[in-house]
Amino acid sequence: QLQFVESGGNLVPFGGSLRLTCVPSISGFSLEAYTIGWFHRTPGKEGEGVACISSIGHNKYYADSVKGRFNISMDNAKNAVYLQMNHLKPEDTGDYYCAATKRLTSHSLCVSSGSSGQGTQVTVSA
């Protein structure tokens, strides 16, 4: 399973913004032909896909809970995937990690289960 290094998590107030970054743990590893997703994990629960993007065509999928607030983007040259999080709410609190596959579309990856990752912590205060 491809591993990633996530960063950018922080404590922010209600309505604040954050930008998360995800890069492969192996330096120079190419994300070409992969679909990559950001997953939100809270204690005791499995990670849920919130935003996913395909490296070819940059087709995007968003969970209903984040539509209009989050934006996923990808820099193929830097092999990096970003999650711009705006209008943050307390329910957005949790770990955010990346997962990738060559086998699924952005929608299918985001609704899949069984992914895991190290993650970066986002805490939104009320």
mmCIF file with all atom_site columns, C-alpha atoms in Angstrom:
data_model
loop_
_atom_site.group_PDB
_atom_site.id
_atom_site.type_symbol
_atom_site.label_atom_id
_atom_site.label_alt_id
_atom_site.label_comp_id
_atom_site.label_asym_id
_atom_site.label_entity_id
_atom_site.label_seq_id
_atom_site.pdbx_PDB_ins_code
_atom_site.Cartn_x
_atom_site.Cartn_y
_atom_site.Cartn_z
_atom_site.occupancy
_atom_site.B_iso_or_equiv
_atom_site.pdbx_formal_charge
_atom_site.auth_seq_id
_atom_site.auth_comp_id
_atom_site.auth_asym_id
_atom_site.auth_atom_id
_atom_site.pdbx_PDB_model_num
ATOM 1   C CA . GLN A 1 1   ? 0.000   0.000  0.000   1.00 0.00 ? 1   GLN A CA 1
ATOM 2   C CA . LEU A 1 2   ? 1.358   3.389  -1.013  1.00 0.00 ? 2   LEU A CA 1
ATOM 3   C CA . GLN A 1 3   ? 2.209   5.487  2.038   1.00 0.00 ? 3   GLN A CA 1
ATOM 4   C CA . PHE A 1 4   ? 1.954   9.255  2.281   1.00 0.00 ? 4   PHE A CA 1
ATOM 5   C CA . VAL A 1 5   ? 3.196   12.069 4.474   1.00 0.00 ? 5   VAL A CA 1
ATOM 6   C CA . GLU A 1 6   ? 0.417   14.484 5.384   1.00 0.00 ? 6   GLU A CA 1
ATOM 7   C CA . SER A 1 7   ? 0.933   17.955 6.831   1.00 0.00 ? 7   SER A CA 1
ATOM 8   C CA . GLY A 1 8   ? -0.839  21.226 7.485   1.00 0.00 ? 8   GLY A CA 1
ATOM 9   C CA . GLY A 1 9   ? -3.181  20.244 10.296  1.00 0.00 ? 9   GLY A CA 1
ATOM 10  C CA . ASN A 1 10  ? -3.706  22.724 13.104  1.00 0.00 ? 10  ASN A CA 1
ATOM 11  C CA . LEU A 1 11  ? -6.128  24.153 15.653  1.00 0.00 ? 11  LEU A CA 1
ATOM 12  C CA . VAL A 1 12  ? -8.418  26.706 14.004  1.00 0.00 ? 12  VAL A CA 1
ATOM 13  C CA . PRO A 1 13  ? -11.551 28.572 15.085  1.00 0.00 ? 13  PRO A CA 1
ATOM 14  C CA . PHE A 1 14  ? -15.017 27.923 13.701  1.00 0.00 ? 14  PHE A CA 1
ATOM 15  C CA . GLY A 1 15  ? -15.178 29.328 10.173  1.00 0.00 ? 15  GLY A CA 1
ATOM 16  C CA . GLY A 1 16  ? -11.418 29.233 9.696   1.00 0.00 ? 16  GLY A CA 1
ATOM 17  C CA . SER A 1 17  ? -9.365  27.774 6.872   1.00 0.00 ? 17  SER A CA 1
ATOM 18  C CA . LEU A 1 18  ? -6.523  25.304 6.469   1.00 0.00 ? 18  LEU A CA 1
ATOM 19  C CA . ARG A 1 19  ? -4.548  23.867 3.575   1.00 0.00 ? 19  ARG A CA 1
ATOM 20  C CA . LEU A 1 20  ? -3.402  20.278 3.911   1.00 0.00 ? 20  LEU A CA 1
ATOM 21  C CA . THR A 1 21  ? -0.603  18.751 1.839   1.00 0.00 ? 21  THR A CA 1
ATOM 22  C CA . CYS A 1 22  ? -0.019  15.098 0.991   1.00 0.00 ? 22  CYS A CA 1
ATOM 23  C CA . VAL A 1 23  ? 3.096   13.679 -0.701  1.00 0.00 ? 23  VAL A CA 1
ATOM 24  C CA . PRO A 1 24  ? 4.313   10.078 -1.161  1.00 0.00 ? 24  PRO A CA 1
ATOM 25  C CA . SER A 1 25  ? 6.586   8.870  1.628   1.00 0.00 ? 25  SER A CA 1
ATOM 26  C CA . ILE A 1 26  ? 9.044   7.621  -1.000  1.00 0.00 ? 26  ILE A CA 1
ATOM 27  C CA . SER A 1 27  ? 10.833  10.644 -2.446  1.00 0.00 ? 27  SER A CA 1
ATOM 28  C CA . GLY A 1 28  ? 10.364  10.949 -6.186  1.00 0.00 ? 28  GLY A CA 1
ATOM 29  C CA . PHE A 1 29  ? 7.561   8.381  -6.381  1.00 0.00 ? 29  PHE A CA 1
ATOM 30  C CA . SER A 1 30  ? 5.256   9.357  -9.228  1.00 0.00 ? 30  SER A CA 1
ATOM 31  C CA . LEU A 1 31  ? 1.514   9.613  -8.704  1.00 0.00 ? 31  LEU A CA 1
ATOM 32  C CA . GLU A 1 32  ? 0.871   9.284  -12.430 1.00 0.00 ? 32  GLU A CA 1
ATOM 33  C CA . ALA A 1 33  ? -2.195  7.119  -13.142 1.00 0.00 ? 33  ALA A CA 1
ATOM 34  C CA . TYR A 1 34  ? -3.238  7.109  -9.478  1.00 0.00 ? 34  TYR A CA 1
ATOM 35  C CA . THR A 1 35  ? -6.473  8.306  -7.931  1.00 0.00 ? 35  THR A CA 1
ATOM 36  C CA . ILE A 1 36  ? -5.778  9.976  -4.579  1.00 0.00 ? 36  ILE A CA 1
ATOM 37  C CA . GLY A 1 37  ? -8.201  10.813 -1.817  1.00 0.00 ? 37  GLY A CA 1
ATOM 38  C CA . TRP A 1 38  ? -8.336  12.654 1.483   1.00 0.00 ? 38  TRP A CA 1
ATOM 39  C CA . PHE A 1 39  ? -10.034 10.727 4.273   1.00 0.00 ? 39  PHE A CA 1
ATOM 40  C CA . HIS A 1 40  ? -11.419 12.010 7.567   1.00 0.00 ? 40  HIS A CA 1
ATOM 41  C CA . ARG A 1 41  ? -10.996 9.796  10.611  1.00 0.00 ? 41  ARG A CA 1
ATOM 42  C CA . THR A 1 42  ? -12.413 10.297 14.102  1.00 0.00 ? 42  THR A CA 1
ATOM 43  C CA . PRO A 1 43  ? -11.756 8.162  17.199  1.00 0.00 ? 43  PRO A CA 1
ATOM 44  C CA . GLY A 1 44  ? -13.402 4.758  17.002  1.00 0.00 ? 44  GLY A CA 1
ATOM 45  C CA . LYS A 1 45  ? -14.515 5.192  13.390  1.00 0.00 ? 45  LYS A CA 1
ATOM 46  C CA . GLU A 1 46  ? -13.146 4.167  10.037  1.00 0.00 ? 46  GLU A CA 1
ATOM 47  C CA . GLY A 1 47  ? -11.897 6.895  7.735   1.00 0.00 ? 47  GLY A CA 1
ATOM 48  C CA . GLU A 1 48  ? -14.457 8.440  5.393   1.00 0.00 ? 48  GLU A CA 1
ATOM 49  C CA . GLY A 1 49  ? -13.517 9.856  2.028   1.00 0.00 ? 49  GLY A CA 1
ATOM 50  C CA . VAL A 1 50  ? -14.174 13.585 1.809   1.00 0.00 ? 50  VAL A CA 1
ATOM 51  C CA . ALA A 1 51  ? -12.428 14.525 -1.443  1.00 0.00 ? 51  ALA A CA 1
ATOM 52  C CA . CYS A 1 52  ? -10.786 12.476 -4.176  1.00 0.00 ? 52  CYS A CA 1
ATOM 53  C CA . ILE A 1 53  ? -9.044  13.332 -7.439  1.00 0.00 ? 53  ILE A CA 1
ATOM 54  C CA . SER A 1 54  ? -7.742  11.393 -10.419 1.00 0.00 ? 54  SER A CA 1
ATOM 55  C CA . SER A 1 55  ? -4.238  12.242 -11.627 1.00 0.00 ? 55  SER A CA 1
ATOM 56  C CA . ILE A 1 56  ? -5.400  11.948 -15.239 1.00 0.00 ? 56  ILE A CA 1
ATOM 57  C CA . GLY A 1 57  ? -8.007  14.549 -16.043 1.00 0.00 ? 57  GLY A CA 1
ATOM 58  C CA . HIS A 1 58  ? -8.203  15.713 -12.420 1.00 0.00 ? 58  HIS A CA 1
ATOM 59  C CA . ASN A 1 59  ? -11.749 14.413 -12.036 1.00 0.00 ? 59  ASN A CA 1
ATOM 60  C CA . LYS A 1 60  ? -12.936 15.275 -8.553  1.00 0.00 ? 60  LYS A CA 1
ATOM 61  C CA . TYR A 1 61  ? -15.467 13.875 -6.118  1.00 0.00 ? 61  TYR A CA 1
ATOM 62  C CA . TYR A 1 62  ? -16.601 15.460 -2.851  1.00 0.00 ? 62  TYR A CA 1
ATOM 63  C CA . ALA A 1 63  ? -18.624 14.077 0.005   1.00 0.00 ? 63  ALA A CA 1
ATOM 64  C CA . ASP A 1 64  ? -21.838 16.015 0.591   1.00 0.00 ? 64  ASP A CA 1
ATOM 65  C CA . SER A 1 65  ? -20.557 17.166 3.981   1.00 0.00 ? 65  SER A CA 1
ATOM 66  C CA . VAL A 1 66  ? -17.745 19.205 2.413   1.00 0.00 ? 66  VAL A CA 1
ATOM 67  C CA . LYS A 1 67  ? -19.168 20.315 -0.943  1.00 0.00 ? 67  LYS A CA 1
ATOM 68  C CA . GLY A 1 68  ? -18.752 24.038 -1.445  1.00 0.00 ? 68  GLY A CA 1
ATOM 69  C CA . ARG A 1 69  ? -16.266 24.301 1.451   1.00 0.00 ? 69  ARG A CA 1
ATOM 70  C CA . PHE A 1 70  ? -13.327 22.045 0.526   1.00 0.00 ? 70  PHE A CA 1
ATOM 71  C CA . ASN A 1 71  ? -11.307 21.953 -2.667  1.00 0.00 ? 71  ASN A CA 1
ATOM 72  C CA . ILE A 1 72  ? -8.911  19.164 -3.661  1.00 0.00 ? 72  ILE A CA 1
ATOM 73  C CA . SER A 1 73  ? -6.131  19.847 -6.130  1.00 0.00 ? 73  SER A CA 1
ATOM 74  C CA . MET A 1 74  ? -3.070  18.104 -7.432  1.00 0.00 ? 74  MET A CA 1
ATOM 75  C CA . ASP A 1 75  ? 0.312   19.257 -8.684  1.00 0.00 ? 75  ASP A CA 1
ATOM 76  C CA . ASN A 1 76  ? 1.555   16.470 -10.919 1.00 0.00 ? 76  ASN A CA 1
ATOM 77  C CA . ALA A 1 77  ? 5.007   18.021 -11.215 1.00 0.00 ? 77  ALA A CA 1
ATOM 78  C CA . LYS A 1 78  ? 5.439   18.086 -7.439  1.00 0.00 ? 78  LYS A CA 1
ATOM 79  C CA . ASN A 1 79  ? 3.609   14.777 -6.842  1.00 0.00 ? 79  ASN A CA 1
ATOM 80  C CA . ALA A 1 80  ? 1.556   16.586 -4.234  1.00 0.00 ? 80  ALA A CA 1
ATOM 81  C CA . VAL A 1 81  ? -2.144  16.618 -3.431  1.00 0.00 ? 81  VAL A CA 1
ATOM 82  C CA . TYR A 1 82  ? -3.705  19.494 -1.516  1.00 0.00 ? 82  TYR A CA 1
ATOM 83  C CA . LEU A 1 83  ? -6.925  19.952 0.419   1.00 0.00 ? 83  LEU A CA 1
ATOM 84  C CA . GLN A 1 84  ? -8.058  23.536 0.866   1.00 0.00 ? 84  GLN A CA 1
ATOM 85  C CA . MET A 1 85  ? -10.512 23.573 3.769   1.00 0.00 ? 85  MET A CA 1
ATOM 86  C CA . ASN A 1 86  ? -12.701 26.667 4.185   1.00 0.00 ? 86  ASN A CA 1
ATOM 87  C CA . HIS A 1 87  ? -15.582 27.540 6.500   1.00 0.00 ? 87  HIS A CA 1
ATOM 88  C CA . LEU A 1 88  ? -14.442 24.849 8.912   1.00 0.00 ? 88  LEU A CA 1
ATOM 89  C CA . LYS A 1 89  ? -16.894 23.439 11.438  1.00 0.00 ? 89  LYS A CA 1
ATOM 90  C CA . PRO A 1 90  ? -16.323 21.560 14.725  1.00 0.00 ? 90  PRO A CA 1
ATOM 91  C CA . GLU A 1 91  ? -17.548 18.363 13.038  1.00 0.00 ? 91  GLU A CA 1
ATOM 92  C CA . ASP A 1 92  ? -14.592 18.615 10.647  1.00 0.00 ? 92  ASP A CA 1
ATOM 93  C CA . THR A 1 93  ? -12.304 17.848 13.596  1.00 0.00 ? 93  THR A CA 1
ATOM 94  C CA . GLY A 1 94  ? -10.230 14.681 13.238  1.00 0.00 ? 94  GLY A CA 1
ATOM 95  C CA . ASP A 1 95  ? -7.284  13.117 11.453  1.00 0.00 ? 95  ASP A CA 1
ATOM 96  C CA . TYR A 1 96  ? -6.989  13.636 7.727   1.00 0.00 ? 96  TYR A CA 1
ATOM 97  C CA . TYR A 1 97  ? -4.941  11.146 5.733   1.00 0.00 ? 97  TYR A CA 1
ATOM 98  C CA . CYS A 1 98  ? -4.347  10.261 2.090   1.00 0.00 ? 98  CYS A CA 1
ATOM 99  C CA . ALA A 1 99  ? -4.903  7.009  0.283   1.00 0.00 ? 99  ALA A CA 1
ATOM 100 C CA . ALA A 1 100 ? -4.385  6.114  -3.355  1.00 0.00 ? 100 ALA A CA 1
ATOM 101 C CA . THR A 1 101 ? -5.268  3.470  -5.871  1.00 0.00 ? 101 THR A CA 1
ATOM 102 C CA . LYS A 1 102 ? -4.825  2.774  -9.567  1.00 0.00 ? 102 LYS A CA 1
ATOM 103 C CA . ARG A 1 103 ? -7.996  0.717  -9.708  1.00 0.00 ? 103 ARG A CA 1
ATOM 104 C CA . LEU A 1 104 ? -10.788 3.120  -8.799  1.00 0.00 ? 104 LEU A CA 1
ATOM 105 C CA . THR A 1 105 ? -12.355 6.361  -9.988  1.00 0.00 ? 105 THR A CA 1
ATOM 106 C CA . SER A 1 106 ? -12.418 9.375  -7.695  1.00 0.00 ? 106 SER A CA 1
ATOM 107 C CA . HIS A 1 107 ? -16.008 8.611  -6.666  1.00 0.00 ? 107 HIS A CA 1
ATOM 108 C CA . SER A 1 108 ? -15.306 4.931  -6.020  1.00 0.00 ? 108 SER A CA 1
ATOM 109 C CA . LEU A 1 109 ? -12.209 5.657  -3.952  1.00 0.00 ? 109 LEU A CA 1
ATOM 110 C CA . CYS A 1 110 ? -14.027 8.175  -1.786  1.00 0.00 ? 110 CYS A CA 1
ATOM 111 C CA . VAL A 1 111 ? -16.864 5.789  -0.964  1.00 0.00 ? 111 VAL A CA 1
ATOM 112 C CA . SER A 1 112 ? -14.572 2.801  -0.406  1.00 0.00 ? 112 SER A CA 1
ATOM 113 C CA . SER A 1 113 ? -13.641 1.422  3.000   1.00 0.00 ? 113 SER A CA 1
ATOM 114 C CA . GLY A 1 114 ? -10.549 -0.121 4.505   1.00 0.00 ? 114 GLY A CA 1
ATOM 115 C CA . SER A 1 115 ? -8.069  2.682  3.863   1.00 0.00 ? 115 SER A CA 1
ATOM 116 C CA . SER A 1 116 ? -5.570  3.866  6.447   1.00 0.00 ? 116 SER A CA 1
ATOM 117 C CA . GLY A 1 117 ? -2.800  6.385  6.891   1.00 0.00 ? 117 GLY A CA 1
ATOM 118 C CA . GLN A 1 118 ? -0.737  8.361  9.379   1.00 0.00 ? 118 GLN A CA 1
ATOM 119 C CA . GLY A 1 119 ? -2.687  11.584 9.030   1.00 0.00 ? 119 GLY A CA 1
ATOM 120 C CA . THR A 1 120 ? -2.496  15.171 10.199  1.00 0.00 ? 120 THR A CA 1
ATOM 121 C CA . GLN A 1 121 ? -4.719  16.454 13.009  1.00 0.00 ? 121 GLN A CA 1
ATOM 122 C CA . VAL A 1 122 ? -7.313  19.135 12.375  1.00 0.00 ? 122 VAL A CA 1
ATOM 123 C CA . THR A 1 123 ? -9.124  20.621 15.357  1.00 0.00 ? 123 THR A CA 1
ATOM 124 C CA . VAL A 1 124 ? -11.891 23.180 14.900  1.00 0.00 ? 124 VAL A CA 1
ATOM 125 C CA . SER A 1 125 ? -12.959 25.013 18.029  1.00 0.00 ? 125 SER A CA 1
ATOM 126 C CA . ALA A 1 126 ? -16.569 26.023 18.508  1.00 0.00 ? 126 ALA A CA 1
#
